[in-house]
Amino acid sequence: MPKTKIYLLLIPVLFFGLSTWASEPVPSDPKATPQAVKLYQQMLKLQQKGMMFGHQDAFAYGTTWYAQEGRSDVKDVCGDHPAIIGWELGHLELGDAYSLDSVYFDNIRKGVNYADKIGAINTISWHFRNALTGGTAWDVTSKKTVASMLPGGEKHELYRQYLDKLATFMLSLKTNNGKYIPVLFRPFHEHTGSWFWWGKNLCTVDEYKTLWRFTVNYLRNEKNIHHLLFSYSTDRVETTGEYLERYPGDDLIDLVGFDLYDRGADYQSALGNCAKIVTQIAAEKGKIAAVTEAGDPSGKQTAWWTKKILETLRPYNLSYVLVWRNSFTKTKDVPFGPYPGSPSESDFVKFYNDPKTLFLKDIR
Ligand code: BMA
């Protein structure tokens, strides 16, 4: 066959290939790295298939161990790791060597790398200090903190310094062949409540949105960071209007989520309602939807995984549900994830075996 004819045959192939490529959804950052684009598209596809399981600090420590590569309490219980691994950066802004949860930032970097290498997805939260008062993330004594951090504010320079430290850390998340590891980043969460300095009663709608916009633009434009997908996550809300009241914009956000702990008899209805709200918004906007934090604060319910979580969330196309950490030190919190000997251990295995839930082996 003459060469020109072969080229002609290629035209429909090329056209089809390009049009499929053009219609693929892309993250909010127009300069997102190929790895961030790939992660975004992978998560959008997976959310049609099932719901991933995530655990905060899964690779950092468990109820009886600390910093053992390859171990997680989840794996100790069901034989597989979570698909989503949560990390926390609080105190990075102080220049400390370890986080407010006593995890060395070097170990977080190694853990993010390890998770990425084995095909898991990393999400990072940041309970960072109150720049105005010097208090913790839970210091809600001033309503001026957010305003003070914005351009022109008295703590704006200090906030830039916090972000510089954050940027240095994010830019250190690289694979062995030098590619930035894409991560979900989830700052300023649970802002529909008022227990963090960025909460609802502590700043205006405008201040909250401006804080987001300044932060994302600073990281993207001044620090040249393009491997982050940004998560917006409220606490419990009743309506779509309430959910979106402080939403900073489609050009900044990739994932819409919420945090909801089992604190009362109406947990299932509230969980279902929030799941409905975020999955509808995600479908309309072409974004990822997730339960970004959950847990049973009593630690005693024996069928919590199947009865409360799975049964309630089964109808929805959620990317993941992440439960909070299994602290190895004595805190006021129970371990929220499964662990050997926990009252809900066998129920977790049922949850794991259900086709709706996705763990590491299901996504790589
Ligand atoms: C909270 C608790 C704290 C922890 C913080 C940040 O919900 O688990 O003990 O310091 O998250 O991870």
mmCIF file of C-alpha atoms and ligand atoms in Angstrom:
data_model
loop_
_atom_site.group_PDB
_atom_site.id
_atom_site.type_symbol
_atom_site.label_atom_id
_atom_site.label_comp_id
_atom_site.label_asym_id
_atom_site.label_seq_id
_atom_site.Cartn_x
_atom_site.Cartn_y
_atom_site.Cartn_z
ATOM 1 C CA MET A 1 0.000 0.000 0.000
ATOM 2 C CA PRO A 2 1.398 3.464 -0.860
ATOM 3 C CA LYS A 3 2.533 5.489 2.139
ATOM 4 C CA THR A 4 -0.014 8.313 1.540
ATOM 5 C CA LYS A 5 -2.833 5.807 1.868
ATOM 6 C CA ILE A 6 -1.495 4.608 5.190
ATOM 7 C CA TYR A 7 -1.450 8.218 6.420
ATOM 8 C CA LEU A 8 -5.034 8.694 5.221
ATOM 9 C CA LEU A 9 -6.063 5.652 7.236
ATOM 10 C CA LEU A 10 -4.555 7.282 10.306
ATOM 11 C CA ILE A 11 -6.750 10.401 10.077
ATOM 12 C CA PRO A 12 -9.874 8.934 11.738
ATOM 13 C CA VAL A 13 -7.718 7.284 14.392
ATOM 14 C CA LEU A 14 -6.030 10.584 15.188
ATOM 15 C CA PHE A 15 -9.276 12.501 15.125
ATOM 16 C CA PHE A 16 -10.990 10.020 17.415
ATOM 17 C CA GLY A 17 -8.008 9.944 19.723
ATOM 18 C CA LEU A 18 -7.806 13.721 19.984
ATOM 19 C CA SER A 19 -11.518 14.225 20.529
ATOM 20 C CA THR A 20 -11.565 11.689 23.372
ATOM 21 C CA TRP A 21 -8.566 13.438 24.880
ATOM 22 C CA ALA A 22 -10.204 16.851 24.511
ATOM 23 C CA SER A 23 -13.349 15.784 26.352
ATOM 24 C CA GLU A 24 -11.533 14.355 29.384
ATOM 25 C CA PRO A 25 -12.157 16.464 32.502
ATOM 26 C CA VAL A 26 -9.178 18.407 33.819
ATOM 27 C CA PRO A 27 -8.361 19.816 37.276
ATOM 28 C CA SER A 28 -9.005 23.446 38.224
ATOM 29 C CA ASP A 29 -5.352 24.409 37.725
ATOM 30 C CA PRO A 30 -4.766 25.047 33.988
ATOM 31 C CA LYS A 31 -1.081 24.266 34.572
ATOM 32 C CA ALA A 32 -1.696 21.036 36.519
ATOM 33 C CA THR A 33 1.149 18.546 36.049
ATOM 34 C CA PRO A 34 0.441 15.441 33.923
ATOM 35 C CA GLN A 35 0.475 13.397 37.146
ATOM 36 C CA ALA A 36 -2.135 15.656 38.783
ATOM 37 C CA VAL A 37 -4.308 15.469 35.672
ATOM 38 C CA LYS A 38 -3.981 11.697 35.689
ATOM 39 C CA LEU A 39 -4.914 11.467 39.369
ATOM 40 C CA TYR A 40 -7.948 13.679 38.833
ATOM 41 C CA GLN A 41 -9.170 11.578 35.930
ATOM 42 C CA GLN A 42 -8.442 8.331 37.768
ATOM 43 C CA MET A 43 -10.486 9.518 40.761
ATOM 44 C CA LEU A 44 -13.393 10.618 38.580
ATOM 45 C CA LYS A 45 -13.491 7.212 36.911
ATOM 46 C CA LEU A 46 -13.168 5.328 40.181
ATOM 47 C CA GLN A 47 -16.026 7.251 41.765
ATOM 48 C CA GLN A 48 -18.338 5.652 39.211
ATOM 49 C CA LYS A 49 -17.030 2.231 40.164
ATOM 50 C CA GLY A 50 -16.996 2.208 43.948
ATOM 51 C CA MET A 51 -16.082 4.051 47.123
ATOM 52 C CA MET A 52 -12.458 4.051 48.224
ATOM 53 C CA PHE A 53 -11.552 3.665 51.852
ATOM 54 C CA GLY A 54 -9.209 6.168 53.459
ATOM 55 C CA HIS A 55 -7.540 6.419 56.849
ATOM 56 C CA GLN A 56 -5.783 9.403 58.411
ATOM 57 C CA ASP A 57 -2.119 8.721 59.269
ATOM 58 C CA ALA A 58 -2.603 5.118 58.099
ATOM 59 C CA PHE A 59 1.110 4.708 57.303
ATOM 60 C CA ALA A 60 2.447 6.895 60.121
ATOM 61 C CA TYR A 61 1.402 4.810 63.116
ATOM 62 C CA GLY A 62 -1.264 2.512 64.504
ATOM 63 C CA THR A 63 -2.694 1.683 67.881
ATOM 64 C CA THR A 64 0.384 -0.350 68.847
ATOM 65 C CA TRP A 65 3.193 0.741 66.510
ATOM 66 C CA TYR A 66 4.950 3.794 65.099
ATOM 67 C CA ALA A 67 6.694 4.405 61.759
ATOM 68 C CA GLN A 68 6.984 0.923 60.262
ATOM 69 C CA GLU A 69 7.056 1.080 56.484
ATOM 70 C CA GLY A 70 4.574 -1.271 54.875
ATOM 71 C CA ARG A 71 2.344 -1.498 57.932
ATOM 72 C CA SER A 72 -1.151 -0.133 58.561
ATOM 73 C CA ASP A 73 -3.771 -1.056 61.152
ATOM 74 C CA VAL A 74 -6.167 -1.498 58.237
ATOM 75 C CA LYS A 75 -3.900 -4.104 56.660
ATOM 76 C CA ASP A 76 -3.476 -5.832 60.020
ATOM 77 C CA VAL A 77 -7.258 -6.278 60.073
ATOM 78 C CA CYS A 78 -8.213 -7.074 56.466
ATOM 79 C CA GLY A 79 -5.000 -7.836 54.594
ATOM 80 C CA ASP A 80 -5.011 -4.754 52.386
ATOM 81 C CA HIS A 81 -4.060 -1.108 52.806
ATOM 82 C CA PRO A 82 -6.490 1.801 52.448
ATOM 83 C CA ALA A 83 -6.615 3.326 48.965
ATOM 84 C CA ILE A 84 -6.489 6.853 50.418
ATOM 85 C CA ILE A 85 -3.798 7.808 52.918
ATOM 86 C CA GLY A 86 -4.319 10.953 55.030
ATOM 87 C CA TRP A 87 -1.476 13.118 56.395
ATOM 88 C CA GLU A 88 -1.427 16.193 58.595
ATOM 89 C CA LEU A 89 0.979 19.155 58.413
ATOM 90 C CA GLY A 90 0.091 21.176 61.547
ATOM 91 C CA HIS A 91 3.266 22.784 63.015
ATOM 92 C CA LEU A 92 5.118 22.725 59.703
ATOM 93 C CA GLU A 93 4.456 26.489 59.714
ATOM 94 C CA LEU A 94 6.481 26.787 62.937
ATOM 95 C CA GLY A 95 9.501 25.178 61.330
ATOM 96 C CA ASP A 96 9.237 22.192 63.695
ATOM 97 C CA ALA A 97 10.693 18.790 62.859
ATOM 98 C CA TYR A 98 7.473 16.963 63.662
ATOM 99 C CA SER A 99 3.741 17.614 63.440
ATOM 100 C CA LEU A 100 1.201 18.378 66.149
ATOM 101 C CA ASP A 101 0.438 14.657 66.053
ATOM 102 C CA SER A 102 4.099 13.776 66.644
ATOM 103 C CA VAL A 103 4.913 12.596 63.126
ATOM 104 C CA TYR A 104 8.260 13.716 61.688
ATOM 105 C CA PHE A 105 7.820 15.697 58.487
ATOM 106 C CA ASP A 106 10.640 13.636 56.995
ATOM 107 C CA ASN A 107 8.583 10.535 57.688
ATOM 108 C CA ILE A 108 5.529 12.138 56.111
ATOM 109 C CA ARG A 109 7.584 12.850 52.998
ATOM 110 C CA LYS A 110 8.810 9.242 52.924
ATOM 111 C CA GLY A 111 5.299 7.953 53.589
ATOM 112 C CA VAL A 112 3.782 10.015 50.774
ATOM 113 C CA ASN A 113 6.471 8.639 48.498
ATOM 114 C CA TYR A 114 5.848 5.061 49.602
ATOM 115 C CA ALA A 115 2.070 5.445 49.204
ATOM 116 C CA ASP A 116 2.520 6.831 45.706
ATOM 117 C CA LYS A 117 4.946 4.054 44.759
ATOM 118 C CA ILE A 118 2.493 1.322 45.712
ATOM 119 C CA GLY A 119 -0.426 3.076 43.984
ATOM 120 C CA ALA A 120 -2.267 4.684 46.918
ATOM 121 C CA ILE A 121 -3.590 8.266 46.886
ATOM 122 C CA ASN A 122 -2.362 10.901 49.358
ATOM 123 C CA THR A 123 -4.496 13.588 50.986
ATOM 124 C CA ILE A 124 -3.052 16.262 53.265
ATOM 125 C CA SER A 125 -4.789 18.388 55.910
ATOM 126 C CA TRP A 126 -3.332 21.354 57.789
ATOM 127 C CA HIS A 127 -4.462 22.329 61.291
ATOM 128 C CA PHE A 128 -2.122 25.280 61.365
ATOM 129 C CA ARG A 129 -1.637 27.841 64.091
ATOM 130 C CA ASN A 130 -3.549 31.062 64.529
ATOM 131 C CA ALA A 131 -1.260 33.656 62.910
ATOM 132 C CA LEU A 132 -2.752 36.558 64.860
ATOM 133 C CA THR A 133 -2.838 35.161 68.413
ATOM 134 C CA GLY A 134 -0.094 32.563 68.189
ATOM 135 C CA GLY A 135 -2.601 30.009 69.523
ATOM 136 C CA THR A 136 -3.572 26.676 68.022
ATOM 137 C CA ALA A 137 -5.925 26.054 65.090
ATOM 138 C CA TRP A 138 -8.677 25.788 67.723
ATOM 139 C CA ASP A 139 -7.978 29.262 69.139
ATOM 140 C CA VAL A 140 -11.167 31.143 68.305
ATOM 141 C CA THR A 141 -10.605 34.115 70.603
ATOM 142 C CA SER A 142 -10.294 36.609 67.742
ATOM 143 C CA LYS A 143 -12.557 37.325 64.803
ATOM 144 C CA LYS A 144 -9.740 39.197 63.090
ATOM 145 C CA THR A 145 -7.359 36.337 62.337
ATOM 146 C CA VAL A 146 -8.387 35.717 58.725
ATOM 147 C CA ALA A 147 -8.569 39.443 57.929
ATOM 148 C CA SER A 148 -5.118 39.944 59.437
ATOM 149 C CA MET A 149 -3.619 37.314 57.094
ATOM 150 C CA LEU A 150 -4.969 38.804 53.869
ATOM 151 C CA PRO A 151 -2.973 41.270 51.741
ATOM 152 C CA GLY A 152 -2.657 44.521 53.692
ATOM 153 C CA GLY A 153 -3.269 42.779 57.026
ATOM 154 C CA GLU A 154 -0.847 42.954 59.946
ATOM 155 C CA LYS A 155 -0.062 39.212 59.759
ATOM 156 C CA HIS A 156 0.086 38.938 55.999
ATOM 157 C CA GLU A 157 3.866 38.678 55.949
ATOM 158 C CA LEU A 158 3.779 35.963 58.599
ATOM 159 C CA TYR A 159 1.187 34.057 56.585
ATOM 160 C CA ARG A 160 3.432 34.247 53.510
ATOM 161 C CA GLN A 161 6.191 32.743 55.627
ATOM 162 C CA TYR A 162 3.857 29.914 56.640
ATOM 163 C CA LEU A 163 3.027 29.328 52.987
ATOM 164 C CA ASP A 164 6.699 29.404 52.042
ATOM 165 C CA LYS A 165 7.323 26.546 54.457
ATOM 166 C CA LEU A 166 4.309 24.703 53.109
ATOM 167 C CA ALA A 167 5.537 25.249 49.543
ATOM 168 C CA THR A 168 9.011 23.947 50.353
ATOM 169 C CA PHE A 169 7.448 20.811 51.769
ATOM 170 C CA MET A 170 5.060 20.310 48.841
ATOM 171 C CA LEU A 171 7.923 20.806 46.382
ATOM 172 C CA SER A 172 9.890 18.125 48.187
ATOM 173 C CA LEU A 173 7.260 15.496 47.352
ATOM 174 C CA LYS A 174 8.980 13.873 44.397
ATOM 175 C CA THR A 175 9.285 10.374 43.014
ATOM 176 C CA ASN A 176 12.696 8.768 42.630
ATOM 177 C CA ASN A 177 12.767 9.922 39.014
ATOM 178 C CA GLY A 178 12.082 13.519 39.955
ATOM 179 C CA LYS A 179 8.366 13.878 39.199
ATOM 180 C CA TYR A 180 6.172 15.752 41.674
ATOM 181 C CA ILE A 181 3.805 13.408 43.491
ATOM 182 C CA PRO A 182 0.231 14.659 43.062
ATOM 183 C CA VAL A 183 -1.642 15.114 46.333
ATOM 184 C CA LEU A 184 -5.047 16.270 47.489
ATOM 185 C CA PHE A 185 -4.668 19.284 49.764
ATOM 186 C CA ARG A 186 -7.471 20.130 52.216
ATOM 187 C CA PRO A 187 -6.900 23.313 54.216
ATOM 188 C CA PHE A 188 -9.537 25.455 56.017
ATOM 189 C CA HIS A 189 -11.885 22.507 56.543
ATOM 190 C CA GLU A 190 -15.057 22.301 58.673
ATOM 191 C CA HIS A 191 -15.484 26.041 58.180
ATOM 192 C CA THR A 192 -19.273 25.757 58.470
ATOM 193 C CA GLY A 193 -18.629 25.238 62.177
ATOM 194 C CA SER A 194 -16.846 27.709 64.466
ATOM 195 C CA TRP A 195 -14.176 25.692 66.259
ATOM 196 C CA PHE A 196 -11.213 26.666 64.055
ATOM 197 C CA TRP A 197 -9.988 30.254 63.583
ATOM 198 C CA TRP A 198 -11.196 30.091 59.958
ATOM 199 C CA GLY A 199 -14.725 29.005 61.032
ATOM 200 C CA LYS A 200 -18.036 30.553 60.138
ATOM 201 C CA ASN A 201 -18.446 32.955 63.069
ATOM 202 C CA LEU A 202 -14.801 34.008 62.967
ATOM 203 C CA CYS A 203 -14.664 35.545 59.479
ATOM 204 C CA THR A 204 -16.993 36.882 56.810
ATOM 205 C CA VAL A 205 -17.902 34.989 53.638
ATOM 206 C CA ASP A 206 -15.695 37.330 51.653
ATOM 207 C CA GLU A 207 -12.724 36.973 53.978
ATOM 208 C CA TYR A 208 -12.957 33.180 53.858
ATOM 209 C CA LYS A 209 -13.130 33.109 50.065
ATOM 210 C CA THR A 210 -10.305 35.642 49.772
ATOM 211 C CA LEU A 211 -8.147 33.532 52.068
ATOM 212 C CA TRP A 212 -8.638 30.571 49.733
ATOM 213 C CA ARG A 213 -8.024 32.589 46.591
ATOM 214 C CA PHE A 214 -4.893 34.219 47.961
ATOM 215 C CA THR A 215 -3.557 30.851 49.178
ATOM 216 C CA VAL A 216 -4.141 28.916 45.968
ATOM 217 C CA ASN A 217 -2.850 31.730 43.760
ATOM 218 C CA TYR A 218 0.226 32.196 45.929
ATOM 219 C CA LEU A 219 1.079 28.490 45.711
ATOM 220 C CA ARG A 220 0.382 28.307 41.990
ATOM 221 C CA ASN A 221 1.773 31.599 40.760
ATOM 222 C CA GLU A 222 4.500 32.587 43.202
ATOM 223 C CA LYS A 223 5.674 29.106 44.132
ATOM 224 C CA ASN A 224 5.024 27.373 40.833
ATOM 225 C CA ILE A 225 3.210 24.471 42.492
ATOM 226 C CA HIS A 226 0.953 22.557 40.116
ATOM 227 C CA HIS A 227 0.731 19.077 41.583
ATOM 228 C CA LEU A 228 -2.023 19.803 44.119
ATOM 229 C CA LEU A 229 -5.719 19.068 43.816
ATOM 230 C CA PHE A 230 -7.644 21.244 46.261
ATOM 231 C CA SER A 231 -10.404 19.900 48.512
ATOM 232 C CA TYR A 232 -13.189 22.038 49.912
ATOM 233 C CA SER A 233 -14.750 20.353 52.910
ATOM 234 C CA THR A 234 -17.505 21.599 55.156
ATOM 235 C CA ASP A 235 -18.851 20.087 58.309
ATOM 236 C CA ARG A 236 -22.495 19.029 58.494
ATOM 237 C CA VAL A 237 -24.817 21.124 56.313
ATOM 238 C CA GLU A 238 -28.540 20.910 55.632
ATOM 239 C CA THR A 239 -28.808 22.418 52.144
ATOM 240 C CA THR A 240 -26.886 22.953 48.913
ATOM 241 C CA GLY A 241 -27.088 26.704 49.515
ATOM 242 C CA GLU A 242 -25.465 26.318 52.899
ATOM 243 C CA TYR A 243 -22.822 24.012 51.411
ATOM 244 C CA LEU A 244 -21.881 26.486 48.694
ATOM 245 C CA GLU A 245 -22.118 29.678 50.750
ATOM 246 C CA ARG A 246 -18.360 29.895 51.224
ATOM 247 C CA TYR A 247 -17.284 27.886 48.158
ATOM 248 C CA PRO A 248 -14.359 29.867 46.745
ATOM 249 C CA GLY A 249 -14.738 28.951 43.049
ATOM 250 C CA ASP A 250 -14.515 26.234 40.409
ATOM 251 C CA ASP A 251 -11.151 27.591 39.294
ATOM 252 C CA LEU A 252 -9.680 26.745 42.716
ATOM 253 C CA ILE A 253 -11.427 23.569 43.836
ATOM 254 C CA ASP A 254 -11.221 19.975 42.569
ATOM 255 C CA LEU A 255 -13.007 18.032 45.267
ATOM 256 C CA VAL A 256 -16.186 18.788 47.188
ATOM 257 C CA GLY A 257 -16.446 16.952 50.481
ATOM 258 C CA PHE A 258 -17.646 17.117 54.051
ATOM 259 C CA ASP A 259 -16.645 15.858 57.482
ATOM 260 C CA LEU A 260 -19.244 14.145 59.646
ATOM 261 C CA TYR A 261 -18.777 12.185 62.855
ATOM 262 C CA ASP A 262 -21.416 9.928 64.357
ATOM 263 C CA ARG A 263 -22.576 12.094 67.241
ATOM 264 C CA GLY A 264 -26.276 11.327 67.419
ATOM 265 C CA ALA A 265 -29.333 9.393 66.429
ATOM 266 C CA ASP A 266 -29.727 11.336 63.195
ATOM 267 C CA TYR A 267 -26.273 10.390 61.903
ATOM 268 C CA GLN A 268 -27.482 8.283 59.006
ATOM 269 C CA SER A 269 -29.990 10.831 57.759
ATOM 270 C CA ALA A 270 -27.456 13.678 58.047
ATOM 271 C CA LEU A 271 -24.754 11.581 56.361
ATOM 272 C CA GLY A 272 -27.107 10.610 53.543
ATOM 273 C CA ASN A 273 -28.246 14.193 53.106
ATOM 274 C CA CYS A 274 -24.700 15.565 52.917
ATOM 275 C CA ALA A 275 -23.697 12.753 50.530
ATOM 276 C CA LYS A 276 -26.612 13.656 48.288
ATOM 277 C CA ILE A 277 -25.650 17.343 48.331
ATOM 278 C CA VAL A 278 -21.971 16.847 47.472
ATOM 279 C CA THR A 279 -22.552 14.161 44.837
ATOM 280 C CA GLN A 280 -25.086 16.387 43.084
ATOM 281 C CA ILE A 281 -22.724 19.356 43.134
ATOM 282 C CA ALA A 282 -19.835 17.177 41.976
ATOM 283 C CA ALA A 283 -21.885 15.778 39.089
ATOM 284 C CA GLU A 284 -22.933 19.264 37.964
ATOM 285 C CA LYS A 285 -19.450 20.710 38.213
ATOM 286 C CA GLY A 286 -17.532 17.639 37.029
ATOM 287 C CA LYS A 287 -15.615 17.419 40.339
ATOM 288 C CA ILE A 288 -14.728 14.687 42.815
ATOM 289 C CA ALA A 289 -17.038 14.094 45.818
ATOM 290 C CA ALA A 290 -15.957 12.562 49.132
ATOM 291 C CA VAL A 291 -16.603 12.086 52.823
ATOM 292 C CA THR A 292 -13.337 13.697 53.861
ATOM 293 C CA GLU A 293 -13.592 12.722 57.557
ATOM 294 C CA ALA A 294 -15.842 10.376 59.485
ATOM 295 C CA GLY A 295 -15.739 8.226 62.571
ATOM 296 C CA ASP A 296 -17.594 6.741 65.514
ATOM 297 C CA PRO A 297 -16.418 8.778 68.534
ATOM 298 C CA SER A 298 -17.703 6.118 70.942
ATOM 299 C CA GLY A 299 -15.490 3.478 69.353
ATOM 300 C CA LYS A 300 -18.009 0.920 70.582
ATOM 301 C CA GLN A 301 -20.482 0.280 67.798
ATOM 302 C CA THR A 302 -19.942 -3.244 66.528
ATOM 303 C CA ALA A 303 -21.589 -2.875 63.111
ATOM 304 C CA TRP A 304 -20.736 0.751 62.380
ATOM 305 C CA TRP A 305 -18.966 0.041 59.070
ATOM 306 C CA THR A 306 -21.733 -1.902 57.391
ATOM 307 C CA LYS A 307 -24.801 -0.427 59.096
ATOM 308 C CA LYS A 308 -23.932 3.239 59.376
ATOM 309 C CA ILE A 309 -21.416 3.854 56.588
ATOM 310 C CA LEU A 310 -22.009 1.313 53.850
ATOM 311 C CA GLU A 311 -25.783 1.162 54.034
ATOM 312 C CA THR A 312 -26.096 4.942 54.065
ATOM 313 C CA LEU A 313 -23.518 5.735 51.395
ATOM 314 C CA ARG A 314 -24.166 2.849 48.980
ATOM 315 C CA PRO A 315 -26.533 4.816 46.704
ATOM 316 C CA TYR A 316 -24.043 7.627 46.076
ATOM 317 C CA ASN A 317 -21.109 8.017 43.705
ATOM 318 C CA LEU A 318 -18.569 9.083 46.274
ATOM 319 C CA SER A 319 -14.870 8.871 45.583
ATOM 320 C CA TYR A 320 -13.963 7.953 49.131
ATOM 321 C CA VAL A 321 -14.768 7.916 52.813
ATOM 322 C CA LEU A 322 -11.845 8.612 55.128
ATOM 323 C CA VAL A 323 -11.907 7.875 58.840
ATOM 324 C CA TRP A 324 -9.740 9.803 61.264
ATOM 325 C CA ARG A 325 -6.588 8.602 62.943
ATOM 326 C CA ASN A 326 -5.755 5.692 65.243
ATOM 327 C CA SER A 327 -3.753 7.637 67.755
ATOM 328 C CA PHE A 328 -0.926 5.742 69.427
ATOM 329 C CA THR A 329 -0.675 8.281 72.224
ATOM 330 C CA LYS A 330 -3.438 8.778 74.735
ATOM 331 C CA THR A 331 -5.675 11.513 73.350
ATOM 332 C CA LYS A 332 -9.312 12.142 74.095
ATOM 333 C CA ASP A 333 -10.133 10.466 70.779
ATOM 334 C CA VAL A 334 -10.742 6.759 70.262
ATOM 335 C CA PRO A 335 -9.021 5.083 67.313
ATOM 336 C CA PHE A 336 -11.424 5.821 64.451
ATOM 337 C CA GLY A 337 -10.048 3.217 62.075
ATOM 338 C CA PRO A 338 -10.124 -0.548 62.480
ATOM 339 C CA TYR A 339 -7.431 -2.282 64.520
ATOM 340 C CA PRO A 340 -6.878 -5.812 65.764
ATOM 341 C CA GLY A 341 -9.154 -6.381 68.735
ATOM 342 C CA SER A 342 -11.489 -3.463 68.045
ATOM 343 C CA PRO A 343 -15.201 -4.063 68.775
ATOM 344 C CA SER A 344 -16.022 -3.606 65.078
ATOM 345 C CA GLU A 345 -13.132 -5.654 63.674
ATOM 346 C CA SER A 346 -15.229 -8.409 62.077
ATOM 347 C CA ASP A 347 -17.720 -5.880 60.732
ATOM 348 C CA PHE A 348 -14.824 -4.067 59.070
ATOM 349 C CA VAL A 349 -13.884 -7.271 57.250
ATOM 350 C CA LYS A 350 -17.454 -7.450 55.907
ATOM 351 C CA PHE A 351 -17.144 -3.815 54.839
ATOM 352 C CA TYR A 352 -13.843 -4.646 53.148
ATOM 353 C CA ASN A 353 -15.363 -7.643 51.318
ATOM 354 C CA ASP A 354 -18.320 -5.685 49.969
ATOM 355 C CA PRO A 355 -17.967 -4.940 46.236
ATOM 356 C CA LYS A 356 -18.842 -1.264 46.836
ATOM 357 C CA THR A 357 -15.679 -0.549 48.848
ATOM 358 C CA LEU A 358 -12.310 -0.108 47.150
ATOM 359 C CA PHE A 359 -8.999 -0.700 48.885
ATOM 360 C CA LEU A 360 -5.473 -0.473 47.524
ATOM 361 C CA LYS A 361 -5.569 -3.715 45.533
ATOM 362 C CA ASP A 362 -8.770 -2.577 43.818
ATOM 363 C CA ILE A 363 -7.294 0.608 42.401
ATOM 364 C CA ARG A 364 -3.815 -0.227 41.199
HETATM 365 C C1 BMA B 1 -8.088 16.231 65.598
HETATM 366 C C2 BMA B 1 -7.583 15.303 66.679
HETATM 367 C C3 BMA B 1 -6.320 15.910 67.231
HETATM 368 C C4 BMA B 1 -5.329 16.161 66.096
HETATM 369 C C5 BMA B 1 -5.944 16.939 64.962
HETATM 370 C C6 BMA B 1 -5.034 17.120 63.780
HETATM 371 O O1 BMA B 1 -9.322 15.858 65.126
HETATM 372 O O2 BMA B 1 -7.296 14.030 66.135
HETATM 373 O O3 BMA B 1 -5.769 15.034 68.181
HETATM 374 O O4 BMA B 1 -4.209 16.852 66.579
HETATM 375 O O5 BMA B 1 -7.134 16.317 64.557
HETATM 376 O O6 BMA B 1 -4.692 15.914 63.169
#
